[in-house]
Tab-separated table of C-alpha atoms in Angstrom:
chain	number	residue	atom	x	y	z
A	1	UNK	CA	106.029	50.517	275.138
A	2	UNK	CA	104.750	54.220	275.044
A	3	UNK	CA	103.512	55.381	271.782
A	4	UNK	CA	106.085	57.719	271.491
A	5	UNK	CA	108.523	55.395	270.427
A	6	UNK	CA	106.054	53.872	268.124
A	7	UNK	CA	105.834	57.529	266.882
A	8	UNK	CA	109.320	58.410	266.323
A	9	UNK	CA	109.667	54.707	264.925
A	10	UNK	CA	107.461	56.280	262.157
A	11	UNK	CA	108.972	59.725	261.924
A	12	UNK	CA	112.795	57.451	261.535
A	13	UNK	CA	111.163	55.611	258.395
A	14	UNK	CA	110.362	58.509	256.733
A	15	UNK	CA	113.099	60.505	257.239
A	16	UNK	CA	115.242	57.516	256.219
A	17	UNK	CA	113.315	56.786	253.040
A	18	UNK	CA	115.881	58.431	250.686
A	19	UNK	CA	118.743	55.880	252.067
A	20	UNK	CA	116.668	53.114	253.244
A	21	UNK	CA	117.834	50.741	250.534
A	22	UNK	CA	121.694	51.021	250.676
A	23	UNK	CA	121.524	50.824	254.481
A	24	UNK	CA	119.177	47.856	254.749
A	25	UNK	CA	120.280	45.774	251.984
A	26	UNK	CA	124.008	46.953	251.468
A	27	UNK	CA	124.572	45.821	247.658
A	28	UNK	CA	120.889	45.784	246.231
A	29	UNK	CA	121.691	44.265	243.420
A	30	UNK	CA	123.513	41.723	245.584
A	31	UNK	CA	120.101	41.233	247.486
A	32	UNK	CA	117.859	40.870	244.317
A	33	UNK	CA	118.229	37.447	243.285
A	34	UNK	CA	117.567	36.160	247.146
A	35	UNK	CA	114.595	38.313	247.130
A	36	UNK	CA	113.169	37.009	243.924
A	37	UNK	CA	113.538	33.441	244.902
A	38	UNK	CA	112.277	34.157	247.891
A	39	UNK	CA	109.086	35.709	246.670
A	40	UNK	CA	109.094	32.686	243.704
A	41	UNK	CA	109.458	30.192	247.168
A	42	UNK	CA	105.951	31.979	248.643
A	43	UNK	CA	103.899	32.251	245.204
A	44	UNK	CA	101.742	35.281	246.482
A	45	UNK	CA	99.135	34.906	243.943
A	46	UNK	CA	95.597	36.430	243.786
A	47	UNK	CA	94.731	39.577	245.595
A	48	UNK	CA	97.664	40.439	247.772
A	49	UNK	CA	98.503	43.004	250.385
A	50	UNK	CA	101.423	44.042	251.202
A	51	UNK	CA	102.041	46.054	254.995
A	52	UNK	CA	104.997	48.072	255.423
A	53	UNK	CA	105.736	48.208	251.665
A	54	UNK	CA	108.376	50.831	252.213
A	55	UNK	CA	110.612	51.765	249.253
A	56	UNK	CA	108.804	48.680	247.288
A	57	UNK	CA	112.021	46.382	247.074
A	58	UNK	CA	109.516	43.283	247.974
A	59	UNK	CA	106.352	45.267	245.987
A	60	UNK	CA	108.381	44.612	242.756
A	61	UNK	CA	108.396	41.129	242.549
A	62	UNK	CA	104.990	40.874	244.799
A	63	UNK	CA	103.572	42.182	241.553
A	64	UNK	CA	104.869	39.728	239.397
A	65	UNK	CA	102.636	37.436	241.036
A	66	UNK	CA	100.022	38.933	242.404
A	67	UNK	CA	96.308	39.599	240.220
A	68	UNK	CA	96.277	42.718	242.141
A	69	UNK	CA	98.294	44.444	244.567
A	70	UNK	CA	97.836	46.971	247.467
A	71	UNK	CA	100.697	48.259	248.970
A	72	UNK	CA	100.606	50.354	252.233
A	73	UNK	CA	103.186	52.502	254.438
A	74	UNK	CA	102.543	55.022	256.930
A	75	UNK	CA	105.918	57.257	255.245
A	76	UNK	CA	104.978	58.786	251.922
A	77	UNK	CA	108.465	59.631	251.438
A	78	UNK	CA	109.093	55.822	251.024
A	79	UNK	CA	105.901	55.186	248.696
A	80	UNK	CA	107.491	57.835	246.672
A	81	UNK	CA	110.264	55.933	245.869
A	82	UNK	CA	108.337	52.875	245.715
A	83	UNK	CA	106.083	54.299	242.981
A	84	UNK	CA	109.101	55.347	241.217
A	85	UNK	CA	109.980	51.596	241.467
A	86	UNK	CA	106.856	49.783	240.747
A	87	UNK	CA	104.680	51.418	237.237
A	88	UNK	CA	102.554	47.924	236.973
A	89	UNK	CA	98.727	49.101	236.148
A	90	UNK	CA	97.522	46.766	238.853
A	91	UNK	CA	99.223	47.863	242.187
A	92	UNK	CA	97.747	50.677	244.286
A	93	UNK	CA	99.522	52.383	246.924
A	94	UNK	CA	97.934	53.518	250.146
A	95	UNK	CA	99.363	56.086	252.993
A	96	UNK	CA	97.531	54.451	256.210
A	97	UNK	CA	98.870	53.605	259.842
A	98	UNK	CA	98.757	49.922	259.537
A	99	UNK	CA	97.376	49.858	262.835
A	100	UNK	CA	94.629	51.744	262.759
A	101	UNK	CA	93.565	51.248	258.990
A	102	UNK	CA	91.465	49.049	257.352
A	103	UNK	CA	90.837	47.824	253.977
A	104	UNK	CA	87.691	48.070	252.008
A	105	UNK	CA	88.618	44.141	250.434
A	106	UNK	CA	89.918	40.676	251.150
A	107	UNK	CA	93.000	39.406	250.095
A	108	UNK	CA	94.327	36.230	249.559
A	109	UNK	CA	98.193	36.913	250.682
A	110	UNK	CA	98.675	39.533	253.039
A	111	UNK	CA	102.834	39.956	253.211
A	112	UNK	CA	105.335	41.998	255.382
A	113	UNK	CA	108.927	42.052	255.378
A	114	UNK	CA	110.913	43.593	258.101
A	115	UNK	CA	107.900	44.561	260.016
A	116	UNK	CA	106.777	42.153	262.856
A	117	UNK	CA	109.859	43.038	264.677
A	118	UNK	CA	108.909	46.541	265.037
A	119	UNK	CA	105.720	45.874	266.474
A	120	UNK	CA	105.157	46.083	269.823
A	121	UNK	CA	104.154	43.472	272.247
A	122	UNK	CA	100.942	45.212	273.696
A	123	UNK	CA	100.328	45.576	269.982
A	124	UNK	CA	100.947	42.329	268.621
A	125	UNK	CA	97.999	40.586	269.491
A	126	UNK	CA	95.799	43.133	267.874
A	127	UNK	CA	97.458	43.339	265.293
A	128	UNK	CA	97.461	40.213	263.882
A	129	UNK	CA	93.262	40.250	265.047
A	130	UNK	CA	93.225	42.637	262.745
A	131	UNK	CA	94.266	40.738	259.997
A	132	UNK	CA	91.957	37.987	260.129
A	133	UNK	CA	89.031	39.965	258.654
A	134	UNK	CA	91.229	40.989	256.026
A	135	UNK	CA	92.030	37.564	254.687
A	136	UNK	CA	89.456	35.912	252.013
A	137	UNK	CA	88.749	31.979	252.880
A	138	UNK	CA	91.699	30.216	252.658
A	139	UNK	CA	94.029	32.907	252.964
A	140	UNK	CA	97.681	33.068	254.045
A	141	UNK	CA	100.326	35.706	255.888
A	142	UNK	CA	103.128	35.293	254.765
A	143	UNK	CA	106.089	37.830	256.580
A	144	UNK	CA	110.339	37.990	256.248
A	145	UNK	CA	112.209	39.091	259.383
A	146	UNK	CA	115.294	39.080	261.121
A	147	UNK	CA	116.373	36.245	263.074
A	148	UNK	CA	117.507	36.329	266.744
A	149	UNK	CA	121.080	35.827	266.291
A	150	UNK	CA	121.212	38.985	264.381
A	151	UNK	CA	120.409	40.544	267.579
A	152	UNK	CA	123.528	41.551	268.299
A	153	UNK	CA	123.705	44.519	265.936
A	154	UNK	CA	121.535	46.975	267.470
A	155	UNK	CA	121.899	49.305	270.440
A	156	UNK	CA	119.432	48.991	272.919
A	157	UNK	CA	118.636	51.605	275.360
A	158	UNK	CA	116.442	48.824	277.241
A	159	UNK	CA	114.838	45.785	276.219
A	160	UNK	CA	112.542	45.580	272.666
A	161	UNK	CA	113.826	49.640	272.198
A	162	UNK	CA	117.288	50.224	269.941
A	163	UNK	CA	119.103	53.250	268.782
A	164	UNK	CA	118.997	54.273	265.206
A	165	UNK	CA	121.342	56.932	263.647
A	166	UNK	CA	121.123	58.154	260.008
A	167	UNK	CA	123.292	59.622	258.082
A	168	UNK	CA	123.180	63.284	259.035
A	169	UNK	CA	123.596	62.257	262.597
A	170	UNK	CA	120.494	62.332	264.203
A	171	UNK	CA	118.928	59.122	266.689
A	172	UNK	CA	115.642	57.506	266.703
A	173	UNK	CA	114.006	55.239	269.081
A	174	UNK	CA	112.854	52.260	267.033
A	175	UNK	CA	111.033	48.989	268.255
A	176	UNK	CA	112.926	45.910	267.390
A	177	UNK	CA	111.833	42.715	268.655
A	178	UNK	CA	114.246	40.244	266.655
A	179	UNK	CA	112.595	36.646	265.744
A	180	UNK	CA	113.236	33.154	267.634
A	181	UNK	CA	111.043	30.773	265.192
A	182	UNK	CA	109.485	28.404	268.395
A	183	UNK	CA	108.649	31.283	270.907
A	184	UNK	CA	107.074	33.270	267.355
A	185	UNK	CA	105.628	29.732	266.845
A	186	UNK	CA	103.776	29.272	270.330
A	187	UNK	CA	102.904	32.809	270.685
A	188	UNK	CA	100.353	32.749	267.218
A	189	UNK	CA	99.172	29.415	268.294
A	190	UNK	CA	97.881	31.084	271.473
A	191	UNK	CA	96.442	33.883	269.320
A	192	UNK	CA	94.799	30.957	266.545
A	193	UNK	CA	97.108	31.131	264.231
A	194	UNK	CA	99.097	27.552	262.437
A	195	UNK	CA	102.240	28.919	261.539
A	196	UNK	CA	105.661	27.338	260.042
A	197	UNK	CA	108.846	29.605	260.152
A	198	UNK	CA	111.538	28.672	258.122
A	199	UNK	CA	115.346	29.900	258.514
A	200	UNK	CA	116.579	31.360	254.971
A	201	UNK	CA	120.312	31.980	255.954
A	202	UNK	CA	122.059	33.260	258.914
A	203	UNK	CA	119.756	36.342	258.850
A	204	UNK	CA	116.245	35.664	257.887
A	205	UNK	CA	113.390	33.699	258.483
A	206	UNK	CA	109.936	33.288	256.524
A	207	UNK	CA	106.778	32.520	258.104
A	208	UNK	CA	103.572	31.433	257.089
A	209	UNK	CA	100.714	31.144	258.972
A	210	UNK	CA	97.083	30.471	258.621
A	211	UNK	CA	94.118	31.320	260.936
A	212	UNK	CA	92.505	27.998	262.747
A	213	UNK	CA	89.260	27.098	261.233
């Protein structure tokens, strides 16, 4: 995967920002409720951090649980709508490539929704290194993604690279890696993570996964 695509992924986000939420979640107000049990399901208390925050549909009820919250996207066009979204005294929002930034504090929960399918596979295993010094003793990732049999959606152009078109027209190349819960499984095991991925309807599955000891 050249990091070009992973570029252009980036430059796609933000220049989707303003329509992000009708075209990911269709009805939002249809998608609320799931989200908010979903988030109710996880309990991300204590110092969390959220990666790939986006517009801040998951940041809203992260910070209903969370002691403190840190939110971070590479698109400030997104933040701005998330900071629109979220006003709560105790979440701070951070422009950073998630790959190449790193905190100044541990967290408890570190959270991502939509994101580990975007990331790609000579990437993976550094990124989740990277998150292992992030996360106090004890702590948990928890991540939301799309589930394999929703791979039929997308346009490739070859394999773990799809088409995106917004509304004006114009195509991205986006990383999408959909997620099959044993081969997900396996491959953190390899890397030292425990993790358990659940299936939350047709489309979704949660994860959570904890570091060996």
């Amino acid at each position: 995967m050249t990091d070009d695509v992973v570029a252009e992924q980036v430059d796609y986000y933000r220049r989707r920002a303003a329509e992000y939420d009708a075209t990911a979640y269709g009805d939002l107000a249809v998608a609320r409720p799931r989200i908010a049990r979903l988030v109710e399901q996880m309990r991300p208390a204590g110092r969390v951090l959220e990666i790939a925050c986006g517009t801040g549909v998951w940041t809203e009820p992260l910070a209903a649980y969370a002691d403190s919250l840190t939110a971070v996207d590479s698109a400030p066009e997104a933040l701005d709508i998330a900071r629109e979204r979220v006003t709560s005294a105790h979440v701070t929002f951070v422009v950073a490539d998630v790959f190449d930034w790193t905190p100044d504090a541990q967290f408890d929960v570190i959270f991502f929704s939509a994101w580990l399918s975007h990331v790609p596979p000579e990437r993976f295993g550094a990124f989740w290194d990277s998150l292992r010094p992030m996360l106090a003793d004890g702590g948990r990732v928890l991540f939301l993604d799309e589930h394999v049999d929703e791979r039929g959606k997308e346009s490739y152009l070859r394999e773990g690279v799809v088409e995106r078109r917004l509304s004006d027209g114009s195509t991205f190349r986006v990383v999408k890696y959909f997620v099959e819960p044993d081969d997900m499984t396996a491959r953190l095991r390899e890397l030292g993570w425990e993790c358990d991925i659940q299936r939350d309807g047709d489309d979704w599955v949660l994860g959570e996964a904890r570091p060996h000891a």
